Short mmCIF file of N, CA and C and ligand atoms in Angstrom, two decimals:
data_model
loop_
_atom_site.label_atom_id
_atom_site.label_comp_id
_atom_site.label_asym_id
_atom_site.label_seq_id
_atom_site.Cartn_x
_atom_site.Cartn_y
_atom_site.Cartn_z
N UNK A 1 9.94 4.40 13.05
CA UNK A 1 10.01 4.86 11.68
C UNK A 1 10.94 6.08 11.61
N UNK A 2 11.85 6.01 10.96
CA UNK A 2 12.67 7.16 10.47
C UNK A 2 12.50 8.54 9.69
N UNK A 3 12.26 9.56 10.30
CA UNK A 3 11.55 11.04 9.61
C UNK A 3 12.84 11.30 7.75
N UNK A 4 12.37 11.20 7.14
CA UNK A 4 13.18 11.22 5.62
C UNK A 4 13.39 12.77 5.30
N UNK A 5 12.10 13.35 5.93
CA UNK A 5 11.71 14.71 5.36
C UNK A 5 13.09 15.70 5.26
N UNK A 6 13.89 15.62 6.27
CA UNK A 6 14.67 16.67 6.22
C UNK A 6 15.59 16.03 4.95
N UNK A 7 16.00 14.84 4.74
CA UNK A 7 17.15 14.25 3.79
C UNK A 7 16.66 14.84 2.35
N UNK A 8 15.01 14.81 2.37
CA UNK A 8 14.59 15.60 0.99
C UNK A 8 14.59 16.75 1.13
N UNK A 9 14.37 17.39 1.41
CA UNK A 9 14.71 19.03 1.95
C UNK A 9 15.89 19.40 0.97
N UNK A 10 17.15 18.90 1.39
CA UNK A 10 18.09 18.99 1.15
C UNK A 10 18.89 18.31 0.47
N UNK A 11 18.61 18.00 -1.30
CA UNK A 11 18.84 17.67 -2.16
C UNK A 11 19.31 17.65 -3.53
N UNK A 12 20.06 17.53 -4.00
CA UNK A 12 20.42 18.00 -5.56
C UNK A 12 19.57 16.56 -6.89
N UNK A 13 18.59 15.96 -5.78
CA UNK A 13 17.55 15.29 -6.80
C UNK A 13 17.15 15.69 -7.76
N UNK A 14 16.62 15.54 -9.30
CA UNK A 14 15.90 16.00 -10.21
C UNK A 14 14.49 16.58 -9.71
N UNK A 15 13.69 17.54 -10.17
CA UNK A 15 12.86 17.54 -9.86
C UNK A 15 12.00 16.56 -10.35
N UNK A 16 10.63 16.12 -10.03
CA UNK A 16 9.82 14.82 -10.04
C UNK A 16 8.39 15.36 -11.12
N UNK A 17 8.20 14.93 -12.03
CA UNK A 17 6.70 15.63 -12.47
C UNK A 17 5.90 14.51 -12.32
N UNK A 18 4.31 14.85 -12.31
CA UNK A 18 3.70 13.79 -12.49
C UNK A 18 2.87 13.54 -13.81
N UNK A 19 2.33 12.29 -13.65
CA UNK A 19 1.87 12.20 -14.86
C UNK A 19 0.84 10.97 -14.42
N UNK A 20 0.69 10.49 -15.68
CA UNK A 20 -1.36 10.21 -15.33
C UNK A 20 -1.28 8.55 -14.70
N UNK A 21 -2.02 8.24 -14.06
CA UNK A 21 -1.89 7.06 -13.10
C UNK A 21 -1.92 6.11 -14.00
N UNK A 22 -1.14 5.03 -13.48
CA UNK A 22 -1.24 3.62 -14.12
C UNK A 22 -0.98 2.59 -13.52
N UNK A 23 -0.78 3.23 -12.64
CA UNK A 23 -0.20 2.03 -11.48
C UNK A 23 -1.00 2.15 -9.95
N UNK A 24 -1.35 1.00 -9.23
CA UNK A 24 -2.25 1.08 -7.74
C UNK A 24 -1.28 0.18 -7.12
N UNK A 25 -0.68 1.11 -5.90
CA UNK A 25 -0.14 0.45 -5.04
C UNK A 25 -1.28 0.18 -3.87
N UNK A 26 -1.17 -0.38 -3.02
CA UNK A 26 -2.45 -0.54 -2.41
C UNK A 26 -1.89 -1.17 -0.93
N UNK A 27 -1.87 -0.49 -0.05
CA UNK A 27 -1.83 -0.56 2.00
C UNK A 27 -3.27 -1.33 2.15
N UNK A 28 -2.89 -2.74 2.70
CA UNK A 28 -4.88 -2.77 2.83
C UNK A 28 -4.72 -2.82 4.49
N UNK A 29 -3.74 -2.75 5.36
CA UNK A 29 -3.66 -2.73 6.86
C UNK A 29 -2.42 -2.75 7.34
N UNK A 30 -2.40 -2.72 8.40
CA UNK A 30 -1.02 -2.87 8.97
C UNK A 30 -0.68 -4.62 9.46
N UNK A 31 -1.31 -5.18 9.41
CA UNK A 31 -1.21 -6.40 9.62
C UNK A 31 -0.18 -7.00 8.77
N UNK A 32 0.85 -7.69 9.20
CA UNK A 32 1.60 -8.39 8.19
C UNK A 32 2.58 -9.68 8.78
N UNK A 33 3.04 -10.02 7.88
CA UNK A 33 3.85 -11.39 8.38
C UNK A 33 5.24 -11.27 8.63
N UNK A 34 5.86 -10.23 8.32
CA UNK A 34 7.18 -9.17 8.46
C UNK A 34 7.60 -8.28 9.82
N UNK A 35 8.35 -7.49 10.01
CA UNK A 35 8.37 -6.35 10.97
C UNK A 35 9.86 -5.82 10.32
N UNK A 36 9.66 -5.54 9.27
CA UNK A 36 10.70 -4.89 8.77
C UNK A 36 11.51 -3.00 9.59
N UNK A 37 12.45 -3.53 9.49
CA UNK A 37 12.67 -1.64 10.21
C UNK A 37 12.04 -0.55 9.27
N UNK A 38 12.40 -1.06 8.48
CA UNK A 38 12.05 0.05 7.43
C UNK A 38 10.78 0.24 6.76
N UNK A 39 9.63 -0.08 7.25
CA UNK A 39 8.66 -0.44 6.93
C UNK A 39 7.70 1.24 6.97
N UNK A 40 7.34 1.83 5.78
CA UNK A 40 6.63 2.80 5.50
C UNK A 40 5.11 2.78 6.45
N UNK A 41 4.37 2.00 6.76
CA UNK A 41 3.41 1.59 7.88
C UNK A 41 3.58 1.25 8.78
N UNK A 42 4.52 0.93 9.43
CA UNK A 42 4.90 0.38 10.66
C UNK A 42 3.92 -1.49 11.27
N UNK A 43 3.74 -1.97 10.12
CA UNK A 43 3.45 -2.92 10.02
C UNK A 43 3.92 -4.18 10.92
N UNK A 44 3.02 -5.32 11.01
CA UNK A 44 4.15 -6.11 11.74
C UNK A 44 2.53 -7.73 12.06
N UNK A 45 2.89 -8.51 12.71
CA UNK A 45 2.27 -9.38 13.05
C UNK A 45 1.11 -9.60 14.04
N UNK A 46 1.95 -8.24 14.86
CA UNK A 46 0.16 -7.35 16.03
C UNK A 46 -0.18 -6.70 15.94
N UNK A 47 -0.37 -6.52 14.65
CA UNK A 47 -1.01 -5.06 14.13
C UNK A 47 -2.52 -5.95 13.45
N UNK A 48 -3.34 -5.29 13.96
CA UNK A 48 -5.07 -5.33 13.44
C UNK A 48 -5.35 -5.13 12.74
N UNK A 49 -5.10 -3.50 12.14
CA UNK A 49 -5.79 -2.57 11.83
C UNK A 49 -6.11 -3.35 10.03
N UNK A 50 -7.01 -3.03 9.57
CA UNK A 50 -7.12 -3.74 7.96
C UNK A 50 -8.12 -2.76 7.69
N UNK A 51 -8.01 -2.76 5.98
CA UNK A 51 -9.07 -2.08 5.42
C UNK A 51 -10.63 -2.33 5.62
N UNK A 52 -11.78 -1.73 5.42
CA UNK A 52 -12.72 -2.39 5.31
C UNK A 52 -13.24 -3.00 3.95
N UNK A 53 -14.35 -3.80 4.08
CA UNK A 53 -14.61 -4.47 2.76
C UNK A 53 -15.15 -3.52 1.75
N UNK A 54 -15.77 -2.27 2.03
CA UNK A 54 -16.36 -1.54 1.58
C UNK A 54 -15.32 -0.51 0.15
N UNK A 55 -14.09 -0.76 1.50
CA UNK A 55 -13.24 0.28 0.84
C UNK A 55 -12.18 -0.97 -0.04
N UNK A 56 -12.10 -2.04 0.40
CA UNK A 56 -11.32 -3.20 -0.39
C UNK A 56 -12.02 -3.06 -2.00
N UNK A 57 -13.81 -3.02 -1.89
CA UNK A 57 -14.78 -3.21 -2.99
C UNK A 57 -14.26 -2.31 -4.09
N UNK A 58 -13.86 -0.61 -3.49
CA UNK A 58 -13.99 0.20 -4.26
C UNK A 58 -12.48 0.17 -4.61
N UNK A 59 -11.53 -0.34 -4.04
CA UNK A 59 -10.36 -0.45 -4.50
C UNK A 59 -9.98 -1.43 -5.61
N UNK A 60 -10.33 -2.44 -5.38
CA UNK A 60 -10.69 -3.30 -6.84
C UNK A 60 -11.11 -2.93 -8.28
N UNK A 61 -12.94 -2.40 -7.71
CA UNK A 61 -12.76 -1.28 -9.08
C UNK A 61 -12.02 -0.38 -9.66
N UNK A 62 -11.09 0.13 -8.71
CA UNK A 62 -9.99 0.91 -8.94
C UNK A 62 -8.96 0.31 -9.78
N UNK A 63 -8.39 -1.23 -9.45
CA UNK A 63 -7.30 -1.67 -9.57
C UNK A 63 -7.89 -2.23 -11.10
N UNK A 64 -9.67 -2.70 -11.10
CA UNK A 64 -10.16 -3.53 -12.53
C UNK A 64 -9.44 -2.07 -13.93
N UNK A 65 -10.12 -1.34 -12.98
CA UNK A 65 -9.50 -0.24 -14.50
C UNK A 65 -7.99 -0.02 -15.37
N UNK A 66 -7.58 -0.12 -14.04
CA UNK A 66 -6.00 0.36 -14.36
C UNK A 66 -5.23 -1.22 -14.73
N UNK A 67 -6.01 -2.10 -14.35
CA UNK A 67 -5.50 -3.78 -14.56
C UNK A 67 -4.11 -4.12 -14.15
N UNK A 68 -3.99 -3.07 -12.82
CA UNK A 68 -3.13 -3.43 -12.23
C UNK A 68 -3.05 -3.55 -10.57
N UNK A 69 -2.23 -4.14 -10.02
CA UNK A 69 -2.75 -4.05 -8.17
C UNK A 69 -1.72 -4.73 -7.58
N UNK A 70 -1.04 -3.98 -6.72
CA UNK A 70 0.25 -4.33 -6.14
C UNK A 70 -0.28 -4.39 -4.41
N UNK A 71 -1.07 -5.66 -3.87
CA UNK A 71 -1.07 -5.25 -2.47
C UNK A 71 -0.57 -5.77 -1.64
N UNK A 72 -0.36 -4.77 -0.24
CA UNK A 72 0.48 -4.20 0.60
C UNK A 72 0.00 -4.18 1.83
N UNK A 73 0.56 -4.56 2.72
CA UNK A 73 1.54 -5.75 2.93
C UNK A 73 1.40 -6.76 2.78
N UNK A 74 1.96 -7.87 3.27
CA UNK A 74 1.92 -9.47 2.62
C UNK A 74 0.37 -9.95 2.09
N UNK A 75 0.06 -10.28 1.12
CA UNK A 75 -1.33 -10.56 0.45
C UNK A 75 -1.98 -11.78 1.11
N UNK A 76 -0.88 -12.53 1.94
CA UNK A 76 -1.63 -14.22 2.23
C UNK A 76 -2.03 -13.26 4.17
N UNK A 77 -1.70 -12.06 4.58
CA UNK A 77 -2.56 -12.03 6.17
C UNK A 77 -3.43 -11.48 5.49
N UNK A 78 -4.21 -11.40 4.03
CA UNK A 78 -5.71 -10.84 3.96
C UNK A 78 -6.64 -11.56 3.36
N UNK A 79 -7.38 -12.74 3.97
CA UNK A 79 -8.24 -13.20 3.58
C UNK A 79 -9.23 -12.76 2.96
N UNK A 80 -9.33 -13.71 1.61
CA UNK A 80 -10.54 -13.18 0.84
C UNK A 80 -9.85 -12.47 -0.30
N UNK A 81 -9.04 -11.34 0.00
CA UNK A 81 -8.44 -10.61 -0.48
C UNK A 81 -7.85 -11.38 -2.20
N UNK A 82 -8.40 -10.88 -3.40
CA UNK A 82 -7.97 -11.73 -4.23
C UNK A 82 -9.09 -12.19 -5.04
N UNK A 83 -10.33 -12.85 -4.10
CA UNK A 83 -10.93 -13.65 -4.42
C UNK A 83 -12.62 -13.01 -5.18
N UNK A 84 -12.21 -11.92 -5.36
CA UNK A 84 -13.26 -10.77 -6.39
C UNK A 84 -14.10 -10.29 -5.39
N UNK A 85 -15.04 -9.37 -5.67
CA UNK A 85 -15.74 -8.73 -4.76
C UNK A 85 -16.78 -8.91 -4.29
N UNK A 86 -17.25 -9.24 -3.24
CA UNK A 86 -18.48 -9.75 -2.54
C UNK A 86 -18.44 -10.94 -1.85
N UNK A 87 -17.11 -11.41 -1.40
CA UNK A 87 -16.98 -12.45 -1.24
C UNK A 87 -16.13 -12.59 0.57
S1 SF4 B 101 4.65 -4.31 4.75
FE1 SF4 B 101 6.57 -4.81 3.69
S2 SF4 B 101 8.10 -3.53 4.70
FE2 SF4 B 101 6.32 -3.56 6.06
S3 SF4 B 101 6.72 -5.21 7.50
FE3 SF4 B 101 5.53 -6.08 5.81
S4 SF4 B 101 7.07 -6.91 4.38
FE4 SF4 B 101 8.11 -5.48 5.79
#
């Protein structure tokens, strides 16, 4: 993974404000069907690591509110994943 930090450091970017959430991006593991270089998780096909169901549960409710849910990485290595909560 490539350190960015110093490239922002040193920038004539706008500054960034925030403002109120509306959007859930959502990491549920490193597991994926990819191995991109550039990959913000370092993700890949031998990677294990996955969310738990507990925390998948409360992320849902998260995503039911905002009625939105972008997940991350590939959605077909997370079984179940999708298929509502408790399941
Ligand atoms: S999570 Fe995205 S960037 Fe990372 S390896 Fe998978 S497809 Fe590539």
């Amino acid at each position: 993974m490539q350190d960015t930090r110093p490239l922002l450091l040193e920038s004539d970017f706008p500054a960034m404000r925030r403002l109120g959430v509306d959007t859930l991006q959502a990491n549920l593991g490193y597991r994926c069907n990819q191995s991109c270089a550039h990959c913000h998780v370092n993700a890949g096909p031998s990677r294990t690591e996955m969310m738990d169901r507990d925390t998948v549960d409360l992320l849902l409710d998260v995503a039911e509110a905002l009625e939105k849910i972008f997940p991350s990485p590939d959605p077909p290595a997370f079984p179940g994943f999708g298929h509502g909560k408790g399941r």
